[in-house]
Short mmCIF file of C-alpha atoms and ligand atoms in Angstrom, two decimals:
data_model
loop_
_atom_site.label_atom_id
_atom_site.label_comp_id
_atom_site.label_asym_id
_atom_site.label_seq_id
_atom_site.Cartn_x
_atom_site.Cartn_y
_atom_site.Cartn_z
CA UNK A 1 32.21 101.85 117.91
CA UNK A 2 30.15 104.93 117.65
CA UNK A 3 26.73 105.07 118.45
CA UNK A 4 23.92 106.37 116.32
CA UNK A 5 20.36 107.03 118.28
CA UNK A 6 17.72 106.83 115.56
CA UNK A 7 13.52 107.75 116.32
CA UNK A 8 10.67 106.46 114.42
CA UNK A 9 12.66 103.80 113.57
CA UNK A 10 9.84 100.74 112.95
CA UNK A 11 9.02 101.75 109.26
CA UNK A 12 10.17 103.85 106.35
CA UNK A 13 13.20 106.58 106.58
CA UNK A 14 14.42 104.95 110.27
CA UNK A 15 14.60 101.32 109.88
CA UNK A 16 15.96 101.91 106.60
CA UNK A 17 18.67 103.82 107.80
CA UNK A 18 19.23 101.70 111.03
CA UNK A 19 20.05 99.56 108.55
CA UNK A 20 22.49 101.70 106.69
CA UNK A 21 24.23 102.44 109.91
CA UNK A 22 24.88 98.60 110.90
CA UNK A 23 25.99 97.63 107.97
CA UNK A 24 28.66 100.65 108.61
CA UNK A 25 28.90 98.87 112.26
CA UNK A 26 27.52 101.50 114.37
CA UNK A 27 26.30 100.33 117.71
CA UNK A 28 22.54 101.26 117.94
CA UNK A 29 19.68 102.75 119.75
CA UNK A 30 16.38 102.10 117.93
CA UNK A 31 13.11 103.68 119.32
CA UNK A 32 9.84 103.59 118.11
CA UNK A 33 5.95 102.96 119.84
CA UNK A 34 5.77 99.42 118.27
CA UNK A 35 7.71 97.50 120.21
CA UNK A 36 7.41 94.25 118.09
CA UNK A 37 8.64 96.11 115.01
CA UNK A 38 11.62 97.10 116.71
CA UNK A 39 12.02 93.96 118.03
CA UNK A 40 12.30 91.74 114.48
CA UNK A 41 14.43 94.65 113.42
CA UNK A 42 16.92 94.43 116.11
CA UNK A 43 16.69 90.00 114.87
CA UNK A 44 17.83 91.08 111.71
CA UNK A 45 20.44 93.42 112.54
CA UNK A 46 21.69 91.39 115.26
CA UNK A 47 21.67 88.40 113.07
CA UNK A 48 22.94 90.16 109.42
CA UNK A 49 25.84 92.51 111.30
CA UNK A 50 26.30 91.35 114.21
CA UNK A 51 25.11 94.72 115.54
CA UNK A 52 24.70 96.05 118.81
CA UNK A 53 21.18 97.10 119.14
CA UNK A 54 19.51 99.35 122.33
CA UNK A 55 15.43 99.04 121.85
CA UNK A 56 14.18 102.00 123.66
CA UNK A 57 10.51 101.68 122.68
CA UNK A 58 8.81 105.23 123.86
CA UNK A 59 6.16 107.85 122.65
CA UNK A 60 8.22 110.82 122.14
CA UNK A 61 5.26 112.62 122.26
CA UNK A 62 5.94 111.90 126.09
CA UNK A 63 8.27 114.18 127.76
CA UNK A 64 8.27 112.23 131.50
CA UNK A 65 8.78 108.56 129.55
CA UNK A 66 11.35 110.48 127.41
CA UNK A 67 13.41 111.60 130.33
CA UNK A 68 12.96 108.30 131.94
CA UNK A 69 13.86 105.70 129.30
CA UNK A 70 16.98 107.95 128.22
CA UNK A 71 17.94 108.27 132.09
CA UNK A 72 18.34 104.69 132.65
CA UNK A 73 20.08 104.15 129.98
CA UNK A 74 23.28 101.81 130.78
CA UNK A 75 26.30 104.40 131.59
CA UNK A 76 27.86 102.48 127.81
CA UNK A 77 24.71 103.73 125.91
CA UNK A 78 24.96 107.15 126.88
CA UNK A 79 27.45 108.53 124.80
CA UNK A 80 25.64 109.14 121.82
CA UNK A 81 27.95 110.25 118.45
CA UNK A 82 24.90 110.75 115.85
CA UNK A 83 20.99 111.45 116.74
CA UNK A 84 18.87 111.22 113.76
CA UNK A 85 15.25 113.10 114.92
CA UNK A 86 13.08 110.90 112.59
CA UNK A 87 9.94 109.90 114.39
CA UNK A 88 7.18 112.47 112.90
CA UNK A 89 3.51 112.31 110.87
CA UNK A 90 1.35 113.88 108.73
CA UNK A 91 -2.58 113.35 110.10
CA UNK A 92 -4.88 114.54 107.49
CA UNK A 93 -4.65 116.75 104.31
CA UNK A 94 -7.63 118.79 105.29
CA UNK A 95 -8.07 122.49 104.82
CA UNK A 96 -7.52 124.59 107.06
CA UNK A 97 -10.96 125.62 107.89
CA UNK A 98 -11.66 121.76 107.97
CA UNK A 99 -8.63 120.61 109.99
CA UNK A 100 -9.25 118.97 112.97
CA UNK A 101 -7.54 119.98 116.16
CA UNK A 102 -6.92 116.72 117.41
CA UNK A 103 -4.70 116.05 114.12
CA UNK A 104 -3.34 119.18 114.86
CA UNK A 105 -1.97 118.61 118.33
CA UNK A 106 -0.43 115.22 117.23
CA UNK A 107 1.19 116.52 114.54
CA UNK A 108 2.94 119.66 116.84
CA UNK A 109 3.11 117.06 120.14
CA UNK A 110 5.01 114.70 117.43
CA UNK A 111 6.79 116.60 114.81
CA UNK A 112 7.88 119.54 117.08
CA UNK A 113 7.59 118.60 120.59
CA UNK A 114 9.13 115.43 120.51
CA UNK A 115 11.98 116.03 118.94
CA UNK A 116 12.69 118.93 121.48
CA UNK A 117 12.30 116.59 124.13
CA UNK A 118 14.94 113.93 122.62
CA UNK A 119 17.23 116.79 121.21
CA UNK A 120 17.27 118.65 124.89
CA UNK A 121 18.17 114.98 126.41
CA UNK A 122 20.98 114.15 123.51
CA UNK A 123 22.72 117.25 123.99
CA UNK A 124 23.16 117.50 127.12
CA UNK A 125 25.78 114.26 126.86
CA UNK A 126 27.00 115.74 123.82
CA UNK A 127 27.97 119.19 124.91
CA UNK A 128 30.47 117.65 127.80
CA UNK A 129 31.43 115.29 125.08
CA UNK A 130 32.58 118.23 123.20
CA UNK A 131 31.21 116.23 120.08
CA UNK A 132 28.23 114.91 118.12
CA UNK A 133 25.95 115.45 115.10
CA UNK A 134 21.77 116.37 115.48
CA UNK A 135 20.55 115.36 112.10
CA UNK A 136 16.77 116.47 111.79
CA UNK A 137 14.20 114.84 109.19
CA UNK A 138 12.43 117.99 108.16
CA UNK A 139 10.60 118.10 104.62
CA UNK A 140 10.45 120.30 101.14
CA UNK A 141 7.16 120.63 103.20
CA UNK A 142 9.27 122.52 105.89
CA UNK A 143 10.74 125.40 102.66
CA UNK A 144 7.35 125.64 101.36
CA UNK A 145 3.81 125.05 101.85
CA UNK A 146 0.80 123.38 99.89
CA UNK A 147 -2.73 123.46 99.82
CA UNK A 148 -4.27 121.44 102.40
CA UNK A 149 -0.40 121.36 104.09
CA UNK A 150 -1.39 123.79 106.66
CA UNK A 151 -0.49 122.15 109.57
CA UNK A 152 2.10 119.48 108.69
CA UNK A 153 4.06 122.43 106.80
CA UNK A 154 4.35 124.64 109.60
CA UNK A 155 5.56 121.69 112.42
CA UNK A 156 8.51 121.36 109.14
CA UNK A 157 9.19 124.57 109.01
CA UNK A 158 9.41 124.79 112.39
CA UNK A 159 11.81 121.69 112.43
CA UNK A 160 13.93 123.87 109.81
CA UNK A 161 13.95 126.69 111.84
CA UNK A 162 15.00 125.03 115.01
CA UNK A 163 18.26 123.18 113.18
CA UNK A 164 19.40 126.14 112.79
CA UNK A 165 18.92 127.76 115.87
CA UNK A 166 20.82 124.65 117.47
CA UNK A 167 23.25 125.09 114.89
CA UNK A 168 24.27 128.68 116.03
CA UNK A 169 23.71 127.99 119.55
CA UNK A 170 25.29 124.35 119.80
CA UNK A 171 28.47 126.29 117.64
CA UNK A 172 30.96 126.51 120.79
CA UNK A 173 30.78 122.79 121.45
CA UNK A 174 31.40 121.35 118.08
CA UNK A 175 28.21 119.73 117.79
CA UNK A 176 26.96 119.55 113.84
CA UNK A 177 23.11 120.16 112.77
CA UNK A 178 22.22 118.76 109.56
CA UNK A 179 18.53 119.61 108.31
CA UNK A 180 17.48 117.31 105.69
CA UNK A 181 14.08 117.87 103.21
CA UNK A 182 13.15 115.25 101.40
CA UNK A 183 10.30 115.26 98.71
CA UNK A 184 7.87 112.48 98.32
CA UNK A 185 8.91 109.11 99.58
CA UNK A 186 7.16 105.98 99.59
CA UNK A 187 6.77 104.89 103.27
CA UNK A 188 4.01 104.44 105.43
CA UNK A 189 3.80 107.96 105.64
CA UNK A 190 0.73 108.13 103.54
CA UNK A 191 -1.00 105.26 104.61
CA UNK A 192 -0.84 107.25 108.61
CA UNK A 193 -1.72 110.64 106.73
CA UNK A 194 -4.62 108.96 105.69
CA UNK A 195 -5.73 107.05 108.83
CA UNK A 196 -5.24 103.25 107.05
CA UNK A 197 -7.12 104.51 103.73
CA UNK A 198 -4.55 102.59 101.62
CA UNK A 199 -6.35 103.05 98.18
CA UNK A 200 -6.08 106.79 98.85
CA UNK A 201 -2.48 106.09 100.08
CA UNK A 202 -1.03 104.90 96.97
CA UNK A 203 -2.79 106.89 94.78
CA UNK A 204 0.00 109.49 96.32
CA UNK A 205 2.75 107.42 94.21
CA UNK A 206 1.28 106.56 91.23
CA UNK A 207 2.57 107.30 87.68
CA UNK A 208 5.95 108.31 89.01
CA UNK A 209 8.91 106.50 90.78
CA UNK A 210 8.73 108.03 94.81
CA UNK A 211 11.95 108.24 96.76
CA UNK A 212 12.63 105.26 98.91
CA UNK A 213 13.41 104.94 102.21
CA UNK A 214 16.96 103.68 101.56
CA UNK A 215 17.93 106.64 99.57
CA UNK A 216 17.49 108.81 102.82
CA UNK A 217 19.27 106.74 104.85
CA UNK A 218 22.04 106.98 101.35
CA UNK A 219 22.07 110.73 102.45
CA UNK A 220 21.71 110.79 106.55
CA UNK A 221 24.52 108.53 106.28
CA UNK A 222 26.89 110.24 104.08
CA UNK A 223 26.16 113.46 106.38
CA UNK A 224 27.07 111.63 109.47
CA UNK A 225 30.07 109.85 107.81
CA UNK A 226 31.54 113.56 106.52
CA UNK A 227 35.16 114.23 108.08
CA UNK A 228 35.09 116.06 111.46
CA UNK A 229 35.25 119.35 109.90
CA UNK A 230 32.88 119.49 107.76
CA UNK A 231 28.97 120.18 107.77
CA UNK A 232 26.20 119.36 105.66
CA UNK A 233 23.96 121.82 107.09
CA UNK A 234 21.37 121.76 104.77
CA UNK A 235 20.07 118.81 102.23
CA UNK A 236 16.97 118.77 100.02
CA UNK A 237 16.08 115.67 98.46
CA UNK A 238 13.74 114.90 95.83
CA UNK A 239 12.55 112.63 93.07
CA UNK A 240 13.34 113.37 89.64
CA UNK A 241 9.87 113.45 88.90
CA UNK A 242 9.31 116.10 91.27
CA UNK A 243 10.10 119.95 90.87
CA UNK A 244 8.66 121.39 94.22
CA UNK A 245 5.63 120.73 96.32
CA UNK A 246 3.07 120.98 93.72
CA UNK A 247 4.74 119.78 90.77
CA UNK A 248 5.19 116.14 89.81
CA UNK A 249 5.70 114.75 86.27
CA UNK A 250 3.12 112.14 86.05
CA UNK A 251 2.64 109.41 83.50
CA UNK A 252 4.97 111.07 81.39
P1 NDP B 301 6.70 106.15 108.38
O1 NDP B 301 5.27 106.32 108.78
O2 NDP B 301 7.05 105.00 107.53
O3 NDP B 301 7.63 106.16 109.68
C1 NDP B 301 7.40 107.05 110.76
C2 NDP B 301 8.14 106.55 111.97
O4 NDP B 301 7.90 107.49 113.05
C3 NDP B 301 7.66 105.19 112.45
O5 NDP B 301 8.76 104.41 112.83
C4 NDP B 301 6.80 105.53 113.66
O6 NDP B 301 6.87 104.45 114.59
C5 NDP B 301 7.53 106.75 114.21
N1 NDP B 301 6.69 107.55 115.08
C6 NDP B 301 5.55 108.21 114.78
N2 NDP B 301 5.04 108.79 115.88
C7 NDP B 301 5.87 108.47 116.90
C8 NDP B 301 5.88 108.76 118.29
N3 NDP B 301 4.90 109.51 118.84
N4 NDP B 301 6.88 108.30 119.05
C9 NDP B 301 7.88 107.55 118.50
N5 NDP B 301 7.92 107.24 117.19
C10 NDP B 301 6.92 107.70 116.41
O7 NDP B 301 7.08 107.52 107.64
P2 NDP B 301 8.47 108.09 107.06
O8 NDP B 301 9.56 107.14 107.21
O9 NDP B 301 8.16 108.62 105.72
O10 NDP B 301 8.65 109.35 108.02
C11 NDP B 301 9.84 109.62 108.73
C12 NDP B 301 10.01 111.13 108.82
O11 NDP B 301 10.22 111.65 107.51
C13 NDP B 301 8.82 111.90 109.39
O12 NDP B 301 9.32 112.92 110.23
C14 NDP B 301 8.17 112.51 108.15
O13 NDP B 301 7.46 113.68 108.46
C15 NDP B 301 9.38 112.78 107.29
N6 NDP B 301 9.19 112.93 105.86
C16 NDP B 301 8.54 111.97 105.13
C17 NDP B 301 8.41 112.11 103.75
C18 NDP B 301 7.69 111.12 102.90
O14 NDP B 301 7.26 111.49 101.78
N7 NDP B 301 7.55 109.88 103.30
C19 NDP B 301 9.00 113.27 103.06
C20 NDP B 301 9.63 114.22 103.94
C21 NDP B 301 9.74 114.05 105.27
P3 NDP B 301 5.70 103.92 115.53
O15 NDP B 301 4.40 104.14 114.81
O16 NDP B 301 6.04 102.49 115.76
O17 NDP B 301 5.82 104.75 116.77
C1 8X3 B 302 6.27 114.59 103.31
C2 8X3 B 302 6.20 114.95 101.87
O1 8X3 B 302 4.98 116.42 100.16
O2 8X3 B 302 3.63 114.92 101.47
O3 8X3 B 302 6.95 115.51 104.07
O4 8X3 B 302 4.57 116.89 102.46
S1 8X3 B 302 4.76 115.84 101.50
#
């Protein structure tokens, strides 16, 4: 069966699309910092599908544990068919001049950083595989950018930029890069944004029905699930109640 390598996938856009994928009876790698999340996922899976389920339960923010987990990998793992770069935050919706550098440095270390460090591992196998598919969770915050966005908008549109670097440069070895951009999703991502400050949270989706996290994984998997020659390079998602970063129909 193929294998689908999925990050950040405790909460939200990941677990739902772990999800999506074992039902479809991938075999899976799940990684994530909280261990104990992964592990009552992997229950279910194992338990609902009958899935094969890899926990590899790192901080991609850390490029030494990164190389190291995916290193010692069993030889049967390591032949990944789909990577879905997931794991990413928003901390703080400050101004600019207000921003605080430690939210800063997560966000690039997490967003940005982290994903090259899993991407640079993944391909590797991939390129003597001849084969594969990079699918990177970027934003609408990574085609435009909002007040108070500063920060989070430019590790997205960095994330934008970089599928399609890998896209041109990953061209000779048949590897795909699909960027996808959703709009505003109910997950935990507010409730991280704004440090446990759930009132403020879900405020955020008020008035309006938010995405959910199983209509991503809907759309990573019909991406992955596309016949061999054909791309979906570039995906924006949003809710209906939503026009672009600034505009949502409220309480209509
Ligand atoms: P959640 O907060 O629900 O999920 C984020 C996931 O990322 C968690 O599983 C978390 O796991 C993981 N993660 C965070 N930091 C790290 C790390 N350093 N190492 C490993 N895993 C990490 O949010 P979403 O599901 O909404 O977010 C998923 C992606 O989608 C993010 O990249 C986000 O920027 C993007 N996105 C979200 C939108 C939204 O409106 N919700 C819209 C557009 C894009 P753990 O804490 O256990 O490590
Ligand atoms: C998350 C959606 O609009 O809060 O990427 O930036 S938004």
């Amino acid at each position: 069966m193929p294998i689908v390598f999925i990050t950040g996938a405790s909460s939200g856009f990941g677990k739902a699309t772990a999800e999506k994928f074992a039902q479809a009876g991938y075999q899976l790698i799940l990684n994530a910092r909280r261990l104990d999340r992964l592990e009552a996922l992997k229950t279910h899976l194992v338990s609902s599908y009958g899935s094969q389920v890899l926990l590899l339960p790192f901080d991609v923010r850390n490029r030494e544990e990164v190389a190291q987990q995916l290193d010692n990998m069993p030889a049967a793992w390591q032949k990944i068919d789909v990577l879905v770069n997931n794991a990413g935050l928003a901390a703080g919706r400050d101004a600019f001049q207000d921003g605080s550098m430690d939210d800063w440095e997560l966000m690039i270390d997490t967003n940005l950083k982290g994903l090259m460090y899993v991407s640079k591992w993944v391909v590797k196998g991939m390129m003597e595989q001849k084969s594969g598919h990079i699918i990177n969770i970027s934003s609408l915050a990574g085609q435009e950018v909002y007040p108070q966005g500063n920060l989070y908008c430019a590790t997205k549109h960095a994330v934008t930029a970089l599928s399609k670097g890998m896209r041109m440069d990953l061209l000779p070895y048949h590897i795909k890069v699909t960027n996808i951009s959703p709009g505003l999703a109910e997950t935990e991502f507010s409730i991280v944004r704004f440090k446990g400050d759930t009132e403020k949270a879900s405020k955020v989706y008020e008035g309006y029905q938010p995405l959910q996290p199983e209509d991503i994984a809907d759309v990573i998997f019909f991406a992955a699930s596309r016949p061999a020659h054909v791309n979906l390079e570039e995906i924006t998602i949003l809710p209906t109640a939503q026009s672009d970063s600034r505009t949502v129909n409220k309480n209509p």
